């Protein structure tokens, strides 16, 4: 069996789970074909992960399979979109069955969890580089964008922050403690907030997923919307594990560390009040949008100087 | 100015040419947004180019800009689709202004020539790797596929073959002759057959673009359609430059060398006869589909043993 047959064998199962009939033609032709339902917009995003830049050398391939799809799908969550399909461009130094088995196992788990089918791809020989493009759909004209925040809106996040950043210290730990395992799980298996994002369509005024760190990503909303914000450090959600592991530094991780893939969003007070309780209960209000530019954090006197992880990776 | 600002500056102009209003939101948010018109299907394809594998080290960046988009768009031509937008995932060892200026100049020329707008992308630090995904649309249910060839159909191509393969011998030639320049132009500036592909929607029974070599790519149609074919070597179109440069070996280049990006298609006799003359005149009939499996070439006694360029790059 040739290398390409081997690769095809590992990835084919994810191509058979065509979702909702929207993926008309999957891998194997010059192009894949997707039929977008009337009244829906196509939203799509591309992410590249390079070994040694976005994940450590020798990072377990099964984690990488999940992570690589989860972080891409998180961009769909930030637009409020439902996932449909994805493409995978994979550069590999060589076709190692063990690595391919692990990577495709993690990818298949994520593909099933997020209900997203493999539409096509390209495999080339080269340094380990993974480029995924994810496709979703959202009600026409209603995709959540970064540019809609207005003065007076609340700033909310969807869960504890900083765990994945703290996990970087324990990636090599042989026998992690319970707290260490808790934050490691957040790094290895990020859970994009798809259902929550979809529930906020037409309700949130702006949204972004937190990949680079809360301050850095909220700043993108502020820049795109031409507004400023004040956060209350006392309101930033911290997990018990993060507090146990990092003590006074926990807040700094929550503000500046990336890789958590929670959402940060803005919303008018009355929109928040009108949300279904099960949606509202998942939102934590941490501040408010102001008309003056700038991002201020009150009650953060002891924050220290930790900076977000700059992975040399941004949208064009 | 930071590296990312520099990169954005080079690529932004291609994002401003939103085509036909179908690209609702371009680069800069979590996702781009495309609105597919009613009655159209979305078709898309991803291609990765790795330095040293798909193009020579130190290959001029302006050629690479054109080539990288042209070879991706060629997959749209093979489906009969109209281009709409593309994403670019670029790994670069470092942000060299000279390289970026050349690459983006070639890419912008191709973007304008093929009427396709930049929708988004990702830039990362890493070995030079270019992944492009192109999006087009085609009338619902009518995309040309590889699987539709039927016994009795004609096999046609859309222009001379083998030139780009022959050009590989002259990439380093300091002062190429006219013939050498003619084949080099085919390698550096492939012209995807977009208009011709679109004109064959509902008429051709199967199509593929010739990226790996005629025999190898036609075999994909035969495999997908469960048929065989016989070609007549005397009918294969050869350019005067290729014949002048390669003599008796010209046919072997035309059958097995890749990178020409002409289309190979199959079509019933009466469909061919019914085509507008300006479309029919661009098709060269080179053989016929048979119900028995296998690909035979008659009048090719002196073909030699030259093999197609295997670039370790296929669809998943």
mmCIF file with all atom_site columns, C-alpha atoms in Angstrom, chain B residues 122-310:
data_model
loop_
_atom_site.group_PDB
_atom_site.id
_atom_site.type_symbol
_atom_site.label_atom_id
_atom_site.label_alt_id
_atom_site.label_comp_id
_atom_site.label_asym_id
_atom_site.label_entity_id
_atom_site.label_seq_id
_atom_site.pdbx_PDB_ins_code
_atom_site.Cartn_x
_atom_site.Cartn_y
_atom_site.Cartn_z
_atom_site.occupancy
_atom_site.B_iso_or_equiv
_atom_site.pdbx_formal_charge
_atom_site.auth_seq_id
_atom_site.auth_comp_id
_atom_site.auth_asym_id
_atom_site.auth_atom_id
_atom_site.pdbx_PDB_model_num
ATOM 1   C CA . UNK B 1 122 ? -3.335  33.180 7.980   1.00 0.00 ? 122 UNK B CA 1
ATOM 2   C CA . UNK B 1 123 ? 0.351   34.031 8.140   1.00 0.00 ? 123 UNK B CA 1
ATOM 3   C CA . UNK B 1 124 ? 2.724   31.992 10.243  1.00 0.00 ? 124 UNK B CA 1
ATOM 4   C CA . UNK B 1 125 ? 6.449   31.696 10.732  1.00 0.00 ? 125 UNK B CA 1
ATOM 5   C CA . UNK B 1 126 ? 7.750   28.465 9.250   1.00 0.00 ? 126 UNK B CA 1
ATOM 6   C CA . UNK B 1 127 ? 9.316   26.891 6.167   1.00 0.00 ? 127 UNK B CA 1
ATOM 7   C CA . UNK B 1 128 ? 7.994   28.462 2.944   1.00 0.00 ? 128 UNK B CA 1
ATOM 8   C CA . UNK B 1 129 ? 4.638   26.785 2.342   1.00 0.00 ? 129 UNK B CA 1
ATOM 9   C CA . UNK B 1 130 ? 1.681   28.218 0.447   1.00 0.00 ? 130 UNK B CA 1
ATOM 10  C CA . UNK B 1 131 ? -1.833  26.836 0.867   1.00 0.00 ? 131 UNK B CA 1
ATOM 11  C CA . UNK B 1 132 ? -4.572  28.377 -1.235  1.00 0.00 ? 132 UNK B CA 1
ATOM 12  C CA . UNK B 1 133 ? -8.240  27.505 -1.141  1.00 0.00 ? 133 UNK B CA 1
ATOM 13  C CA . UNK B 1 134 ? -10.351 28.773 -4.018  1.00 0.00 ? 134 UNK B CA 1
ATOM 14  C CA . UNK B 1 135 ? -14.128 29.180 -4.047  1.00 0.00 ? 135 UNK B CA 1
ATOM 15  C CA . UNK B 1 136 ? -16.373 29.320 -7.088  1.00 0.00 ? 136 UNK B CA 1
ATOM 16  C CA . UNK B 1 137 ? -19.993 28.729 -7.948  1.00 0.00 ? 137 UNK B CA 1
ATOM 17  C CA . UNK B 1 138 ? -21.704 26.716 -10.647 1.00 0.00 ? 138 UNK B CA 1
ATOM 18  C CA . UNK B 1 139 ? -25.311 26.105 -11.587 1.00 0.00 ? 139 UNK B CA 1
ATOM 19  C CA . UNK B 1 140 ? -26.876 23.827 -8.974  1.00 0.00 ? 140 UNK B CA 1
ATOM 20  C CA . UNK B 1 141 ? -26.336 20.156 -9.722  1.00 0.00 ? 141 UNK B CA 1
ATOM 21  C CA . UNK B 1 142 ? -24.333 20.776 -12.906 1.00 0.00 ? 142 UNK B CA 1
ATOM 22  C CA . UNK B 1 143 ? -20.704 20.902 -11.710 1.00 0.00 ? 143 UNK B CA 1
ATOM 23  C CA . UNK B 1 144 ? -18.463 18.873 -14.031 1.00 0.00 ? 144 UNK B CA 1
ATOM 24  C CA . UNK B 1 145 ? -17.174 15.789 -12.259 1.00 0.00 ? 145 UNK B CA 1
ATOM 25  C CA . UNK B 1 146 ? -14.716 13.001 -12.992 1.00 0.00 ? 146 UNK B CA 1
ATOM 26  C CA . UNK B 1 147 ? -17.300 10.270 -12.753 1.00 0.00 ? 147 UNK B CA 1
ATOM 27  C CA . UNK B 1 148 ? -19.550 10.989 -15.727 1.00 0.00 ? 148 UNK B CA 1
ATOM 28  C CA . UNK B 1 149 ? -17.609 9.503  -18.676 1.00 0.00 ? 149 UNK B CA 1
ATOM 29  C CA . UNK B 1 150 ? -19.594 6.913  -20.678 1.00 0.00 ? 150 UNK B CA 1
ATOM 30  C CA . UNK B 1 151 ? -18.526 4.356  -23.273 1.00 0.00 ? 151 UNK B CA 1
ATOM 31  C CA . UNK B 1 152 ? -18.580 5.971  -26.701 1.00 0.00 ? 152 UNK B CA 1
ATOM 32  C CA . UNK B 1 153 ? -17.776 9.481  -25.438 1.00 0.00 ? 153 UNK B CA 1
ATOM 33  C CA . UNK B 1 154 ? -14.999 11.401 -27.129 1.00 0.00 ? 154 UNK B CA 1
ATOM 34  C CA . UNK B 1 155 ? -11.869 12.335 -25.167 1.00 0.00 ? 155 UNK B CA 1
ATOM 35  C CA . UNK B 1 156 ? -10.793 15.945 -25.748 1.00 0.00 ? 156 UNK B CA 1
ATOM 36  C CA . UNK B 1 157 ? -8.121  18.318 -24.488 1.00 0.00 ? 157 UNK B CA 1
ATOM 37  C CA . UNK B 1 158 ? -8.066  22.094 -24.653 1.00 0.00 ? 158 UNK B CA 1
ATOM 38  C CA . UNK B 1 159 ? -4.580  22.877 -25.953 1.00 0.00 ? 159 UNK B CA 1
ATOM 39  C CA . UNK B 1 160 ? -0.977  21.767 -26.449 1.00 0.00 ? 160 UNK B CA 1
ATOM 40  C CA . UNK B 1 161 ? 0.522   19.552 -23.750 1.00 0.00 ? 161 UNK B CA 1
ATOM 41  C CA . UNK B 1 162 ? 4.040   18.965 -22.466 1.00 0.00 ? 162 UNK B CA 1
ATOM 42  C CA . UNK B 1 163 ? 5.378   22.514 -22.695 1.00 0.00 ? 163 UNK B CA 1
ATOM 43  C CA . UNK B 1 164 ? 5.489   23.164 -18.967 1.00 0.00 ? 164 UNK B CA 1
ATOM 44  C CA . UNK B 1 165 ? 7.220   19.848 -18.344 1.00 0.00 ? 165 UNK B CA 1
ATOM 45  C CA . UNK B 1 166 ? 9.873   20.641 -20.935 1.00 0.00 ? 166 UNK B CA 1
ATOM 46  C CA . UNK B 1 167 ? 10.381  24.044 -19.331 1.00 0.00 ? 167 UNK B CA 1
ATOM 47  C CA . UNK B 1 168 ? 11.836  22.414 -16.211 1.00 0.00 ? 168 UNK B CA 1
ATOM 48  C CA . UNK B 1 169 ? 15.054  21.842 -18.171 1.00 0.00 ? 169 UNK B CA 1
ATOM 49  C CA . UNK B 1 170 ? 15.485  25.558 -18.805 1.00 0.00 ? 170 UNK B CA 1
ATOM 50  C CA . UNK B 1 171 ? 14.565  27.195 -15.481 1.00 0.00 ? 171 UNK B CA 1
ATOM 51  C CA . UNK B 1 172 ? 18.233  28.044 -14.890 1.00 0.00 ? 172 UNK B CA 1
ATOM 52  C CA . UNK B 1 173 ? 19.088  28.968 -18.469 1.00 0.00 ? 173 UNK B CA 1
ATOM 53  C CA . UNK B 1 174 ? 20.605  32.446 -18.506 1.00 0.00 ? 174 UNK B CA 1
ATOM 54  C CA . UNK B 1 175 ? 19.625  33.499 -22.043 1.00 0.00 ? 175 UNK B CA 1
ATOM 55  C CA . UNK B 1 176 ? 16.825  31.220 -23.250 1.00 0.00 ? 176 UNK B CA 1
ATOM 56  C CA . UNK B 1 177 ? 16.103  30.897 -26.968 1.00 0.00 ? 177 UNK B CA 1
ATOM 57  C CA . UNK B 1 178 ? 12.691  31.816 -28.367 1.00 0.00 ? 178 UNK B CA 1
ATOM 58  C CA . UNK B 1 179 ? 11.557  28.191 -28.167 1.00 0.00 ? 179 UNK B CA 1
ATOM 59  C CA . UNK B 1 180 ? 12.799  27.889 -24.625 1.00 0.00 ? 180 UNK B CA 1
ATOM 60  C CA . UNK B 1 181 ? 11.035  31.121 -23.702 1.00 0.00 ? 181 UNK B CA 1
ATOM 61  C CA . UNK B 1 182 ? 7.833   29.826 -25.229 1.00 0.00 ? 182 UNK B CA 1
ATOM 62  C CA . UNK B 1 183 ? 7.743   26.742 -23.008 1.00 0.00 ? 183 UNK B CA 1
ATOM 63  C CA . UNK B 1 184 ? 8.997   28.688 -19.969 1.00 0.00 ? 184 UNK B CA 1
ATOM 64  C CA . UNK B 1 185 ? 6.012   31.029 -20.296 1.00 0.00 ? 185 UNK B CA 1
ATOM 65  C CA . UNK B 1 186 ? 3.705   28.011 -20.073 1.00 0.00 ? 186 UNK B CA 1
ATOM 66  C CA . UNK B 1 187 ? 5.396   26.963 -16.841 1.00 0.00 ? 187 UNK B CA 1
ATOM 67  C CA . UNK B 1 188 ? 5.603   30.380 -15.193 1.00 0.00 ? 188 UNK B CA 1
ATOM 68  C CA . UNK B 1 189 ? 2.196   31.680 -16.263 1.00 0.00 ? 189 UNK B CA 1
ATOM 69  C CA . UNK B 1 190 ? -0.296  28.829 -16.611 1.00 0.00 ? 190 UNK B CA 1
ATOM 70  C CA . UNK B 1 191 ? -3.702  30.009 -17.870 1.00 0.00 ? 191 UNK B CA 1
ATOM 71  C CA . UNK B 1 192 ? -6.540  28.048 -16.292 1.00 0.00 ? 192 UNK B CA 1
ATOM 72  C CA . UNK B 1 193 ? -9.294  27.395 -18.855 1.00 0.00 ? 193 UNK B CA 1
ATOM 73  C CA . UNK B 1 194 ? -12.054 29.108 -16.905 1.00 0.00 ? 194 UNK B CA 1
ATOM 74  C CA . UNK B 1 195 ? -14.249 30.352 -19.726 1.00 0.00 ? 195 UNK B CA 1
ATOM 75  C CA . UNK B 1 196 ? -13.943 27.112 -21.616 1.00 0.00 ? 196 UNK B CA 1
ATOM 76  C CA . UNK B 1 197 ? -14.777 25.059 -18.515 1.00 0.00 ? 197 UNK B CA 1
ATOM 77  C CA . UNK B 1 198 ? -17.843 27.209 -17.839 1.00 0.00 ? 198 UNK B CA 1
ATOM 78  C CA . UNK B 1 199 ? -18.960 26.806 -21.469 1.00 0.00 ? 199 UNK B CA 1
ATOM 79  C CA . UNK B 1 200 ? -18.911 23.010 -21.082 1.00 0.00 ? 200 UNK B CA 1
ATOM 80  C CA . UNK B 1 201 ? -21.289 22.845 -18.104 1.00 0.00 ? 201 UNK B CA 1
ATOM 81  C CA . UNK B 1 202 ? -24.198 20.589 -19.032 1.00 0.00 ? 202 UNK B CA 1
ATOM 82  C CA . UNK B 1 203 ? -22.317 19.468 -22.144 1.00 0.00 ? 203 UNK B CA 1
ATOM 83  C CA . UNK B 1 204 ? -19.135 17.605 -21.160 1.00 0.00 ? 204 UNK B CA 1
ATOM 84  C CA . UNK B 1 205 ? -19.768 14.324 -19.333 1.00 0.00 ? 205 UNK B CA 1
ATOM 85  C CA . UNK B 1 206 ? -16.564 14.477 -17.241 1.00 0.00 ? 206 UNK B CA 1
ATOM 86  C CA . UNK B 1 207 ? -13.595 16.805 -16.822 1.00 0.00 ? 207 UNK B CA 1
ATOM 87  C CA . UNK B 1 208 ? -10.284 17.163 -14.985 1.00 0.00 ? 208 UNK B CA 1
ATOM 88  C CA . UNK B 1 209 ? -7.428  19.626 -15.191 1.00 0.00 ? 209 UNK B CA 1
ATOM 89  C CA . UNK B 1 210 ? -4.075  18.239 -16.319 1.00 0.00 ? 210 UNK B CA 1
ATOM 90  C CA . UNK B 1 211 ? -1.709  18.904 -13.447 1.00 0.00 ? 211 UNK B CA 1
ATOM 91  C CA . UNK B 1 212 ? 0.145   15.597 -13.183 1.00 0.00 ? 212 UNK B CA 1
ATOM 92  C CA . UNK B 1 213 ? 0.208   14.561 -16.858 1.00 0.00 ? 213 UNK B CA 1
ATOM 93  C CA . UNK B 1 214 ? -2.419  13.540 -19.440 1.00 0.00 ? 214 UNK B CA 1
ATOM 94  C CA . UNK B 1 215 ? -2.237  9.776  -18.877 1.00 0.00 ? 215 UNK B CA 1
ATOM 95  C CA . UNK B 1 216 ? -2.230  10.070 -15.124 1.00 0.00 ? 216 UNK B CA 1
ATOM 96  C CA . UNK B 1 217 ? -5.096  12.582 -14.968 1.00 0.00 ? 217 UNK B CA 1
ATOM 97  C CA . UNK B 1 218 ? -7.247  10.872 -17.611 1.00 0.00 ? 218 UNK B CA 1
ATOM 98  C CA . UNK B 1 219 ? -6.822  7.695  -15.575 1.00 0.00 ? 219 UNK B CA 1
ATOM 99  C CA . UNK B 1 220 ? -8.589  9.477  -12.676 1.00 0.00 ? 220 UNK B CA 1
ATOM 100 C CA . UNK B 1 221 ? -11.600 10.028 -14.952 1.00 0.00 ? 221 UNK B CA 1
ATOM 101 C CA . UNK B 1 222 ? -11.504 6.387  -16.069 1.00 0.00 ? 222 UNK B CA 1
ATOM 102 C CA . UNK B 1 223 ? -11.289 5.128  -12.486 1.00 0.00 ? 223 UNK B CA 1
ATOM 103 C CA . UNK B 1 224 ? -14.089 7.394  -11.269 1.00 0.00 ? 224 UNK B CA 1
ATOM 104 C CA . UNK B 1 225 ? -16.313 6.502  -14.230 1.00 0.00 ? 225 UNK B CA 1
ATOM 105 C CA . UNK B 1 226 ? -15.546 2.772  -14.394 1.00 0.00 ? 226 UNK B CA 1
ATOM 106 C CA . UNK B 1 227 ? -14.512 2.879  -18.061 1.00 0.00 ? 227 UNK B CA 1
ATOM 107 C CA . UNK B 1 228 ? -11.415 2.666  -20.284 1.00 0.00 ? 228 UNK B CA 1
ATOM 108 C CA . UNK B 1 229 ? -10.097 4.720  -23.191 1.00 0.00 ? 229 UNK B CA 1
ATOM 109 C CA . UNK B 1 230 ? -8.024  4.572  -26.334 1.00 0.00 ? 230 UNK B CA 1
ATOM 110 C CA . UNK B 1 231 ? -6.051  7.631  -27.408 1.00 0.00 ? 231 UNK B CA 1
ATOM 111 C CA . UNK B 1 232 ? -4.454  8.297  -30.780 1.00 0.00 ? 232 UNK B CA 1
ATOM 112 C CA . UNK B 1 233 ? -0.940  9.644  -30.249 1.00 0.00 ? 233 UNK B CA 1
ATOM 113 C CA . UNK B 1 234 ? -1.092  11.333 -33.644 1.00 0.00 ? 234 UNK B CA 1
ATOM 114 C CA . UNK B 1 235 ? -3.921  13.559 -32.365 1.00 0.00 ? 235 UNK B CA 1
ATOM 115 C CA . UNK B 1 236 ? -2.181  14.799 -29.198 1.00 0.00 ? 236 UNK B CA 1
ATOM 116 C CA . UNK B 1 237 ? -1.522  18.532 -29.691 1.00 0.00 ? 237 UNK B CA 1
ATOM 117 C CA . UNK B 1 238 ? 2.165   19.456 -29.545 1.00 0.00 ? 238 UNK B CA 1
ATOM 118 C CA . UNK B 1 239 ? 3.437   23.010 -29.703 1.00 0.00 ? 239 UNK B CA 1
ATOM 119 C CA . UNK B 1 240 ? 6.027   23.882 -32.374 1.00 0.00 ? 240 UNK B CA 1
ATOM 120 C CA . UNK B 1 241 ? 8.396   24.949 -29.578 1.00 0.00 ? 241 UNK B CA 1
ATOM 121 C CA . UNK B 1 242 ? 8.112   21.564 -27.819 1.00 0.00 ? 242 UNK B CA 1
ATOM 122 C CA . UNK B 1 243 ? 8.755   19.689 -31.081 1.00 0.00 ? 243 UNK B CA 1
ATOM 123 C CA . UNK B 1 244 ? 11.728  21.920 -31.848 1.00 0.00 ? 244 UNK B CA 1
ATOM 124 C CA . UNK B 1 245 ? 13.203  21.416 -28.374 1.00 0.00 ? 245 UNK B CA 1
ATOM 125 C CA . UNK B 1 246 ? 12.453  17.757 -27.755 1.00 0.00 ? 246 UNK B CA 1
ATOM 126 C CA . UNK B 1 247 ? 12.092  16.126 -31.207 1.00 0.00 ? 247 UNK B CA 1
ATOM 127 C CA . UNK B 1 248 ? 11.050  12.478 -30.857 1.00 0.00 ? 248 UNK B CA 1
ATOM 128 C CA . UNK B 1 249 ? 10.603  12.908 -27.124 1.00 0.00 ? 249 UNK B CA 1
ATOM 129 C CA . UNK B 1 250 ? 7.905   15.585 -27.504 1.00 0.00 ? 250 UNK B CA 1
ATOM 130 C CA . UNK B 1 251 ? 5.053   13.067 -27.396 1.00 0.00 ? 251 UNK B CA 1
ATOM 131 C CA . UNK B 1 252 ? 6.370   11.572 -24.198 1.00 0.00 ? 252 UNK B CA 1
ATOM 132 C CA . UNK B 1 253 ? 6.300   15.019 -22.558 1.00 0.00 ? 253 UNK B CA 1
ATOM 133 C CA . UNK B 1 254 ? 2.761   15.611 -23.787 1.00 0.00 ? 254 UNK B CA 1
ATOM 134 C CA . UNK B 1 255 ? 1.527   12.297 -22.393 1.00 0.00 ? 255 UNK B CA 1
ATOM 135 C CA . UNK B 1 256 ? 3.298   12.293 -19.054 1.00 0.00 ? 256 UNK B CA 1
ATOM 136 C CA . UNK B 1 257 ? 4.520   15.719 -18.011 1.00 0.00 ? 257 UNK B CA 1
ATOM 137 C CA . UNK B 1 258 ? 2.341   17.851 -15.762 1.00 0.00 ? 258 UNK B CA 1
ATOM 138 C CA . UNK B 1 259 ? 1.903   21.527 -14.974 1.00 0.00 ? 259 UNK B CA 1
ATOM 139 C CA . UNK B 1 260 ? 0.151   22.503 -18.223 1.00 0.00 ? 260 UNK B CA 1
ATOM 140 C CA . UNK B 1 261 ? -3.304  23.044 -16.669 1.00 0.00 ? 261 UNK B CA 1
ATOM 141 C CA . UNK B 1 262 ? -5.211  22.371 -19.833 1.00 0.00 ? 262 UNK B CA 1
ATOM 142 C CA . UNK B 1 263 ? -8.453  20.453 -19.325 1.00 0.00 ? 263 UNK B CA 1
ATOM 143 C CA . UNK B 1 264 ? -9.090  16.862 -20.312 1.00 0.00 ? 264 UNK B CA 1
ATOM 144 C CA . UNK B 1 265 ? -12.777 16.120 -20.818 1.00 0.00 ? 265 UNK B CA 1
ATOM 145 C CA . UNK B 1 266 ? -15.181 13.588 -22.239 1.00 0.00 ? 266 UNK B CA 1
ATOM 146 C CA . UNK B 1 267 ? -18.273 14.341 -24.274 1.00 0.00 ? 267 UNK B CA 1
ATOM 147 C CA . UNK B 1 268 ? -20.830 12.592 -26.489 1.00 0.00 ? 268 UNK B CA 1
ATOM 148 C CA . UNK B 1 269 ? -20.436 13.182 -30.246 1.00 0.00 ? 269 UNK B CA 1
ATOM 149 C CA . UNK B 1 270 ? -23.753 15.025 -30.552 1.00 0.00 ? 270 UNK B CA 1
ATOM 150 C CA . UNK B 1 271 ? -22.889 17.345 -27.660 1.00 0.00 ? 271 UNK B CA 1
ATOM 151 C CA . UNK B 1 272 ? -19.644 18.267 -29.394 1.00 0.00 ? 272 UNK B CA 1
ATOM 152 C CA . UNK B 1 273 ? -21.402 18.909 -32.682 1.00 0.00 ? 273 UNK B CA 1
ATOM 153 C CA . UNK B 1 274 ? -23.942 21.151 -30.957 1.00 0.00 ? 274 UNK B CA 1
ATOM 154 C CA . UNK B 1 275 ? -21.327 23.390 -29.317 1.00 0.00 ? 275 UNK B CA 1
ATOM 155 C CA . UNK B 1 276 ? -20.896 26.977 -30.413 1.00 0.00 ? 276 UNK B CA 1
ATOM 156 C CA . UNK B 1 277 ? -18.153 27.086 -32.997 1.00 0.00 ? 277 UNK B CA 1
ATOM 157 C CA . UNK B 1 278 ? -15.854 29.282 -30.881 1.00 0.00 ? 278 UNK B CA 1
ATOM 158 C CA . UNK B 1 279 ? -16.025 26.696 -28.089 1.00 0.00 ? 279 UNK B CA 1
ATOM 159 C CA . UNK B 1 280 ? -15.703 23.665 -30.370 1.00 0.00 ? 280 UNK B CA 1
ATOM 160 C CA . UNK B 1 281 ? -12.675 25.187 -32.051 1.00 0.00 ? 281 UNK B CA 1
ATOM 161 C CA . UNK B 1 282 ? -10.799 25.124 -28.751 1.00 0.00 ? 282 UNK B CA 1
ATOM 162 C CA . UNK B 1 283 ? -11.288 21.378 -28.250 1.00 0.00 ? 283 UNK B CA 1
ATOM 163 C CA . UNK B 1 284 ? -8.966  18.779 -29.734 1.00 0.00 ? 284 UNK B CA 1
ATOM 164 C CA . UNK B 1 285 ? -10.385 15.251 -29.918 1.00 0.00 ? 285 UNK B CA 1
ATOM 165 C CA . UNK B 1 286 ? -7.663  12.759 -29.012 1.00 0.00 ? 286 UNK B CA 1
ATOM 166 C CA . UNK B 1 287 ? -9.512  9.497  -28.399 1.00 0.00 ? 287 UNK B CA 1
ATOM 167 C CA . UNK B 1 288 ? -12.622 7.691  -27.264 1.00 0.00 ? 288 UNK B CA 1
ATOM 168 C CA . UNK B 1 289 ? -13.998 6.111  -24.081 1.00 0.00 ? 289 UNK B CA 1
ATOM 169 C CA . UNK B 1 290 ? -14.551 2.332  -24.094 1.00 0.00 ? 290 UNK B CA 1
ATOM 170 C CA . UNK B 1 291 ? -16.434 0.113  -21.715 1.00 0.00 ? 291 UNK B CA 1
ATOM 171 C CA . UNK B 1 292 ? -13.359 -2.102 -21.111 1.00 0.00 ? 292 UNK B CA 1
ATOM 172 C CA . UNK B 1 293 ? -11.036 -0.845 -18.394 1.00 0.00 ? 293 UNK B CA 1
ATOM 173 C CA . UNK B 1 294 ? -7.531  0.284  -19.344 1.00 0.00 ? 294 UNK B CA 1
ATOM 174 C CA . UNK B 1 295 ? -5.895  3.194  -21.108 1.00 0.00 ? 295 UNK B CA 1
ATOM 175 C CA . UNK B 1 296 ? -4.316  2.429  -24.464 1.00 0.00 ? 296 UNK B CA 1
ATOM 176 C CA . UNK B 1 297 ? -2.410  4.788  -26.757 1.00 0.00 ? 297 UNK B CA 1
ATOM 177 C CA . UNK B 1 298 ? -2.132  3.855  -30.415 1.00 0.00 ? 298 UNK B CA 1
ATOM 178 C CA . UNK B 1 299 ? 0.562   5.211  -32.750 1.00 0.00 ? 299 UNK B CA 1
ATOM 179 C CA . UNK B 1 300 ? 2.915   5.645  -29.793 1.00 0.00 ? 300 UNK B CA 1
ATOM 180 C CA . UNK B 1 301 ? 5.514   3.012  -30.606 1.00 0.00 ? 301 UNK B CA 1
ATOM 181 C CA . UNK B 1 302 ? 8.472   5.301  -29.920 1.00 0.00 ? 302 UNK B CA 1
ATOM 182 C CA . UNK B 1 303 ? 7.267   6.802  -26.723 1.00 0.00 ? 303 UNK B CA 1
ATOM 183 C CA . UNK B 1 304 ? 10.195  5.903  -24.461 1.00 0.00 ? 304 UNK B CA 1
ATOM 184 C CA . UNK B 1 305 ? 9.937   5.565  -20.724 1.00 0.00 ? 305 UNK B CA 1
ATOM 185 C CA . UNK B 1 306 ? 9.653   9.100  -19.404 1.00 0.00 ? 306 UNK B CA 1
ATOM 186 C CA . UNK B 1 307 ? 7.408   9.233  -16.357 1.00 0.00 ? 307 UNK B CA 1
ATOM 187 C CA . UNK B 1 308 ? 5.210   12.029 -15.061 1.00 0.00 ? 308 UNK B CA 1
ATOM 188 C CA . UNK B 1 309 ? 6.581   14.288 -12.374 1.00 0.00 ? 309 UNK B CA 1
ATOM 189 C CA . UNK B 1 310 ? 5.383   12.817 -9.099  1.00 0.00 ? 310 UNK B CA 1
#
